[in-house]
Coordinates of C-alpha atoms and ligand atoms in Angstrom, one line a residue:
X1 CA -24.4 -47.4 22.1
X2 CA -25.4 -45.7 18.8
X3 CA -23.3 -42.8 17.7
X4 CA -26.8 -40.7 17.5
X5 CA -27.5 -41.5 21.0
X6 CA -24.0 -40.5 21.7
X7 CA -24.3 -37.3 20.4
X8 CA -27.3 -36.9 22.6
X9 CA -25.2 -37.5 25.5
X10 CA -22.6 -35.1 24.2
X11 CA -25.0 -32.2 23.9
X12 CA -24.1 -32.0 20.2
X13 CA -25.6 -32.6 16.6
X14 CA -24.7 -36.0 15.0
X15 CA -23.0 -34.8 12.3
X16 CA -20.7 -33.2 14.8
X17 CA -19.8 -36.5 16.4
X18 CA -19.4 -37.7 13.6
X19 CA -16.8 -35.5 12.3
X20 CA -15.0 -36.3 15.8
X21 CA -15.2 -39.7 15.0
X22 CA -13.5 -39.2 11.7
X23 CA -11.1 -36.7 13.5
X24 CA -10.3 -39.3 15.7
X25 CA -11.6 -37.3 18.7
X26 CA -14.4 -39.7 19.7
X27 CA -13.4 -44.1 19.4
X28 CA -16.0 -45.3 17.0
X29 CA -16.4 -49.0 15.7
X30 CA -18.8 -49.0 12.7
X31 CA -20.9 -52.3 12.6
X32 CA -22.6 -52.9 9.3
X33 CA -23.7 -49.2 8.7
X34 CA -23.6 -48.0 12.4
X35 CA -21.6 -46.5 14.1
X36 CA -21.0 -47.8 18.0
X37 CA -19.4 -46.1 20.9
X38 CA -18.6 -47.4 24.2
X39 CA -19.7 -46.3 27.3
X40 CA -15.8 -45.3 28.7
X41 CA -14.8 -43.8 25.6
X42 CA -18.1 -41.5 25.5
X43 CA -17.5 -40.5 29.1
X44 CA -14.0 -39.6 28.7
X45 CA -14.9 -37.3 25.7
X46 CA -17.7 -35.7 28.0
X47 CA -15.2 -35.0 30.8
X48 CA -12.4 -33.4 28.2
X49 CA -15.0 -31.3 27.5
X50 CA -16.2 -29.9 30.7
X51 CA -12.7 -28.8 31.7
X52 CA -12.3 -25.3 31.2
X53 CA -10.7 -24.0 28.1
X54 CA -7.6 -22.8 28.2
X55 CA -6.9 -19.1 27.9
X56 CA -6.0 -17.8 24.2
X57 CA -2.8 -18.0 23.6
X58 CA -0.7 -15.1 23.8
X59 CA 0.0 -13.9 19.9
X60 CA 3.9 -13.6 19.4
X61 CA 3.4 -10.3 16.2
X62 CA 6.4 -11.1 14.0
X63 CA 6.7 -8.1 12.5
X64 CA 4.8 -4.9 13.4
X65 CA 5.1 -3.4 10.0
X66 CA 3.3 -5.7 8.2
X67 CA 0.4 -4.9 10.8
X68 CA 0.6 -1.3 11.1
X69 CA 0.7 -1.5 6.9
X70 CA -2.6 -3.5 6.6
X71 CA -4.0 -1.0 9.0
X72 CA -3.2 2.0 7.3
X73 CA -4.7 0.3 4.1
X74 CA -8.2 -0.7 6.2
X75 CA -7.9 3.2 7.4
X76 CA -7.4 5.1 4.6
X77 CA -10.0 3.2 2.0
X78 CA -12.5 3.6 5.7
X79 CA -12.8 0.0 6.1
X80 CA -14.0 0.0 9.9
X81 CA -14.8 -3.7 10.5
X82 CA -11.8 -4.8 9.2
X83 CA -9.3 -2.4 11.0
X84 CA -11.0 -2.9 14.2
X85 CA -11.2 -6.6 14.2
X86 CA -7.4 -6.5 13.2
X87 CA -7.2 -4.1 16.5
X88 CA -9.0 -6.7 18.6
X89 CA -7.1 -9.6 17.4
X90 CA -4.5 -8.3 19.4
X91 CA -5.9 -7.6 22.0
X92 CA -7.3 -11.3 22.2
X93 CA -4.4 -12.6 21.6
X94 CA -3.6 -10.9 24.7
X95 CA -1.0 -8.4 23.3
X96 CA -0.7 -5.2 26.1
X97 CA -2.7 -2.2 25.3
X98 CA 1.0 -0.2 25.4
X99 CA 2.1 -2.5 22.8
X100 CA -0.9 -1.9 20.4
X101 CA -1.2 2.1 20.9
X102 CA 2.9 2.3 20.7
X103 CA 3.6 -0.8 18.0
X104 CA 0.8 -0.4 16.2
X105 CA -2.1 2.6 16.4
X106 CA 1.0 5.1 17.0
X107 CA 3.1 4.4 13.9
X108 CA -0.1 4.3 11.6
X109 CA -1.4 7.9 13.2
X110 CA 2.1 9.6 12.7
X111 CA 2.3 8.2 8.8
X112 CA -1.4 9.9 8.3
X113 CA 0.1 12.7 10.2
X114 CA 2.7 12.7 7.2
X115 CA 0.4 12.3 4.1
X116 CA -2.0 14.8 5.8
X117 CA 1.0 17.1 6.3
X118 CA 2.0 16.0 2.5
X119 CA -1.2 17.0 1.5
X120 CA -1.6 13.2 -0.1
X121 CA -4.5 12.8 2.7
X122 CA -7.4 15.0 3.1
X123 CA -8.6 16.4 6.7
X124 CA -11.9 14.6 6.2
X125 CA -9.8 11.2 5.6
X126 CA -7.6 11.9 8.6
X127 CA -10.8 12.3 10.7
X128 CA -12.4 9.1 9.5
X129 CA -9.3 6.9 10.4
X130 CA -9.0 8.8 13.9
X131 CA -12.4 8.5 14.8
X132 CA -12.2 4.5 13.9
X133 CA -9.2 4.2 16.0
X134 CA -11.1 6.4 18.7
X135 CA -13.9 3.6 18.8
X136 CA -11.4 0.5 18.6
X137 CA -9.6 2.1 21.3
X138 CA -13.0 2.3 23.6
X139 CA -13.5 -1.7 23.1
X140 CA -9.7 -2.6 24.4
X141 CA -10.4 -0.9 27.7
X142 CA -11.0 -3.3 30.5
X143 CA -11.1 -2.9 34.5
X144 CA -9.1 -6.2 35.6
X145 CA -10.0 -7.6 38.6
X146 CA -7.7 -7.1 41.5
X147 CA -7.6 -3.9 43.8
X148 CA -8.0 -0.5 42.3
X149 CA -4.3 1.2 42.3
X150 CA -5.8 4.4 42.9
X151 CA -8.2 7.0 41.2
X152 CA -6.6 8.9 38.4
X153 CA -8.5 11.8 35.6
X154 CA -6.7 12.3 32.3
X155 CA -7.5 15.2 30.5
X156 CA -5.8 17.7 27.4
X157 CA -5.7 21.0 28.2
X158 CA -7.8 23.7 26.4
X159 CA -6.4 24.4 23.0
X160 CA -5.3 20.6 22.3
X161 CA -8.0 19.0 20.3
X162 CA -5.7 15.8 20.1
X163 CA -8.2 13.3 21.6
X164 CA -6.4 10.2 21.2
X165 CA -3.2 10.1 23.3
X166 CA -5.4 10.9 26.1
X167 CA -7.5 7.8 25.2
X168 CA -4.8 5.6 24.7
X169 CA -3.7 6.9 28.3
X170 CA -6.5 6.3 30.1
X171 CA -6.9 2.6 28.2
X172 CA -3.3 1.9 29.3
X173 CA -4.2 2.7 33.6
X174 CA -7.5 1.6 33.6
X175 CA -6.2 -2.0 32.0
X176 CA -3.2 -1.5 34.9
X177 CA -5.9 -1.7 37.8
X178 CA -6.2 2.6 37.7
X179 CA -9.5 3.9 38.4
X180 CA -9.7 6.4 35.3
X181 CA -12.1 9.0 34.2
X182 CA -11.4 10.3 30.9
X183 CA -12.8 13.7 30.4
X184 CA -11.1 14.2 27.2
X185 CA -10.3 17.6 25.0
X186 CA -10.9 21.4 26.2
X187 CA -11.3 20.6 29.8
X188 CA -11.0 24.4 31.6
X189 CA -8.9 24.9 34.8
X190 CA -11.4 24.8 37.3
X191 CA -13.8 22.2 36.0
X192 CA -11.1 19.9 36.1
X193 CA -10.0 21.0 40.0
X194 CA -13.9 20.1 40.5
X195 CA -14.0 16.9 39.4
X196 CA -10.5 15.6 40.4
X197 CA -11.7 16.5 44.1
X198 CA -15.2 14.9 43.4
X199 CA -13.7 11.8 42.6
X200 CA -10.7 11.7 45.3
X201 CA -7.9 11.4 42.1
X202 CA -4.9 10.2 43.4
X203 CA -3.6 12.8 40.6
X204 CA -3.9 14.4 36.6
X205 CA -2.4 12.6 34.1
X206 CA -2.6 15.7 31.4
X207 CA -1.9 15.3 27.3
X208 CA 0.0 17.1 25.2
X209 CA 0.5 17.0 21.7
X210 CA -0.3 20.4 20.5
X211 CA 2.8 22.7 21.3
X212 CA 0.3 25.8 21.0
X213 CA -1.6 24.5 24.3
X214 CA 1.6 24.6 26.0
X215 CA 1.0 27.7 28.3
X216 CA -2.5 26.5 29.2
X217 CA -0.8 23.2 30.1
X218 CA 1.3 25.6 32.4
X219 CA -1.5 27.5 33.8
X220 CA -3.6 24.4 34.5
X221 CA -0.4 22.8 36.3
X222 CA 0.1 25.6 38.2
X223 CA -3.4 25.6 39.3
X224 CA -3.1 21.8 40.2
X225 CA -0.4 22.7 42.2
X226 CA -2.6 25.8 44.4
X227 CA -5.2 22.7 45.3
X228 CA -2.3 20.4 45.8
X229 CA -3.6 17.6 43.6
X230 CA -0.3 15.8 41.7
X231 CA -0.1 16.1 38.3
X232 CA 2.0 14.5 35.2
X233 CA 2.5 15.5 31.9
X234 CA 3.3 13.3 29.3
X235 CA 3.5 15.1 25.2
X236 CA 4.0 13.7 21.7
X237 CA 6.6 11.3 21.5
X238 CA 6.5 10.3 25.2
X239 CA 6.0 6.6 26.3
X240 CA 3.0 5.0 28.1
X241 CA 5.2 3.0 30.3
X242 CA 6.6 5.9 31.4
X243 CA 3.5 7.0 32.5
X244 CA 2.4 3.4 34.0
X245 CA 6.1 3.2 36.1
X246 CA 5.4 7.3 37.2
X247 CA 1.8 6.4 38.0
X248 CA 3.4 3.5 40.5
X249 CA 6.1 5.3 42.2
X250 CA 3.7 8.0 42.7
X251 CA 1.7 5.6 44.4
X252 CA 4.2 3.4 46.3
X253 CA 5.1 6.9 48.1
X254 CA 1.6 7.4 49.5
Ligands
B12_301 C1 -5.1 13.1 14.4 C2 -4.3 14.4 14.4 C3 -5.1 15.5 14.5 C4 -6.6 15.5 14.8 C5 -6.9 15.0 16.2 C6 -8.0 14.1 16.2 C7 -8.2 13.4 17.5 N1 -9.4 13.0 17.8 O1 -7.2 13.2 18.3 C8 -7.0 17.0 14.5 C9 -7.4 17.1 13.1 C10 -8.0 17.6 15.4 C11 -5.6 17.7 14.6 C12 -5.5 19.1 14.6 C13 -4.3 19.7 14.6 N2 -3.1 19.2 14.4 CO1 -2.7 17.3 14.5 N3 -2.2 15.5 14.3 C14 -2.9 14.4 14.3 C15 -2.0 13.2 14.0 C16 -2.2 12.7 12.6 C17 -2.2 12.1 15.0 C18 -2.2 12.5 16.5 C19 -2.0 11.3 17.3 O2 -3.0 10.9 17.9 N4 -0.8 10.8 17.3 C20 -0.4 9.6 17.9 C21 0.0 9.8 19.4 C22 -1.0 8.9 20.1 O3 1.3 9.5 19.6 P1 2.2 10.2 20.7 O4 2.1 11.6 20.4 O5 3.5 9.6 20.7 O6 1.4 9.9 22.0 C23 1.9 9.1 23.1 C24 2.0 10.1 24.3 O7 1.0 11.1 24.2 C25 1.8 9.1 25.4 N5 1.1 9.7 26.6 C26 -0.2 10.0 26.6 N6 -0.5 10.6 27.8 C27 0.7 10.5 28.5 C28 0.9 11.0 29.8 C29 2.2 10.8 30.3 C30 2.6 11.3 31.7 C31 3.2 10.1 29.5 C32 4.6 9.9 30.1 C33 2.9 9.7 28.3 C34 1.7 9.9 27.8 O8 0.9 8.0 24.9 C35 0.8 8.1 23.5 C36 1.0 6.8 22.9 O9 2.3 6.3 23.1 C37 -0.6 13.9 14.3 C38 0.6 13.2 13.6 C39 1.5 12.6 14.6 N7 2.8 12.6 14.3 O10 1.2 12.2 15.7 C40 -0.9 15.3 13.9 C41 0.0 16.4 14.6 C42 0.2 16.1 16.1 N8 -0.9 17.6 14.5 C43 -0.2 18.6 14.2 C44 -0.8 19.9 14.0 C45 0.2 21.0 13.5 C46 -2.1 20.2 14.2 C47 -2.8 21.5 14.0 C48 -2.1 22.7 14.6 C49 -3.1 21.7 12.5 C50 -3.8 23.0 12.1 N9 -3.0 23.8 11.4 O11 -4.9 23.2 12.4 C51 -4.2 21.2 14.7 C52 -4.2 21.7 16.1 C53 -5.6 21.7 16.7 C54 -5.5 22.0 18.1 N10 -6.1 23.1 18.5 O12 -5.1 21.1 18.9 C55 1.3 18.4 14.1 C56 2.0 18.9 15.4 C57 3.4 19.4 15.0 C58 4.1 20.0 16.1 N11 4.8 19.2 16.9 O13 4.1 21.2 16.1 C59 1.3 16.8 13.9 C60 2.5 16.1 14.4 C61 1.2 16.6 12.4 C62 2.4 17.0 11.6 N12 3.2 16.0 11.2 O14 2.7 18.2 11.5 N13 -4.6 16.8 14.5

């Protein structure tokens, strides 16, 4: 048959089949100045293509630096596209969400941290790249299927207006099969009793990254502890998989 009516069959334009003829894909014998396919070749072209598609492969990042670096860049000139599609690369590519908040988001926050600190960084530019990595952050988070592990509420006690470890926390359970509601910054003590019995929580992952909010941290553990709901802490510098393997064992116990 024709090539054109072959491309019927195939579902696709005929210049595409034609550019699979040239890439070899589809066996085409051109007669005078048409091209003809055979039946057998057409239908084993049609078949290859109804088989599912592999998943993505998984992206081997060579060096971190380089990526963290081209982030930064994106971030500090306010380039949103461009440092959230480099975000979501990643996560394509199937790297874990621990390896993107630790390898990647982590390092860039803690060198803003530096120039903000350095005063080479304004608070208005710090602001924009944490808000874009707030909003990457909200597209990596994923519920996989499988049983639910448990319910879990992350929170950051009152006085710690550091948003983002407590998204990157709840990004890392609920993409570990957690049930995770995120309530955020400036939660008080007894709302966040309320809700944590509402929603039957397993127990309070709680962030810290303000020193300052360290007695309220206290106060709201120790309030945790009158209602007997389980609690962890996790602070600046700390390690998500910690919190994944404590999350487990916590769980394997019950
Ligand atoms: C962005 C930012 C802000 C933003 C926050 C915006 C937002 N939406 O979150 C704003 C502007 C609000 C802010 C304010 C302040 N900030 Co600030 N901030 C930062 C900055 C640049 C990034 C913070 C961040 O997200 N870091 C990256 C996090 C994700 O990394 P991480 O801490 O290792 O987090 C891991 C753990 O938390 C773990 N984790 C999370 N949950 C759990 C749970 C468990 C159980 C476990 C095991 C682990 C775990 O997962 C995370 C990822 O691995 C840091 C710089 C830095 N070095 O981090 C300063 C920094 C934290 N800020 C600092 C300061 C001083 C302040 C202010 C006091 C400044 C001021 N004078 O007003 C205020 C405090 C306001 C308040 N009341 O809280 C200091 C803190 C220094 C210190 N240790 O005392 C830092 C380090 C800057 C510096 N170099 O001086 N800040």
């Amino acid at each position: 048959m024709e090539l054109k009516d072959a491309a019927n069959q195939l579902g696709v334009h005929y210049q595409t089949a034609y550019q699979w003829v040239r890439a070899g894909r589809l066996h085409a014998e051109k007669i005078g100045t048409v091209y003809n396919v055979n039946e057998s070749d057409l239908r084993r072209l049609i078949n290859e293509r109804s088989e599912p598609s592999p998943p993505p492969e998984m992206m081997h990042v060579r060096d971190w630096r380089v990526q963290q670096e081209k982030l930064l860049n994106h971030l500090l000139r306010g380039e949103e596209s461009a440092a959230r599609a480099k975000i979501q690369r990643l996560a394509d590519g199937k790297v874990s969400i621990v390896d993107i908040c630790e390898q990647l988001l982590s390092p860039v926050l803690k060198e803003i941290g530096e120039r903000w600190v350095n005063r080479t960084l304004t608070i208005a530019e710090e602001h924009r790249a944490s808000a874009i990595i707030e909003r990457s952050l909200a597209n990596l988070m994923f519920s996989p299927v499988g049983r639910p592990k448990g319910v879990v509420v992350v929170a950051t006690p009152p006085g710690d207006e550091h948003s983002l470890p407590s998204i990157m926390a709840t990004a890392a359970l609920r993409n570990n099969r957690w049930i995770t509601h995120h309530l955020g910054a400036q939660i008080p003590a007894e709302d966040l009793v309320k809700i944590s019995k509402d929603v039957g929580a397993t127990l309070v992952v709680l962030t810290l990254t303000n020193p300052e909010a360290m007695t309220s941290a206290q106060s709201i553990e120790r309030i945790l502890d009158q209602h007997n709901i389980a609690h962890l802490r996790g602070g600046m510098g700390t390690k998500l998989r910690d919190l994944l393997e404590s999350v487990d064992t916590l769980t394997k116990k019950d």
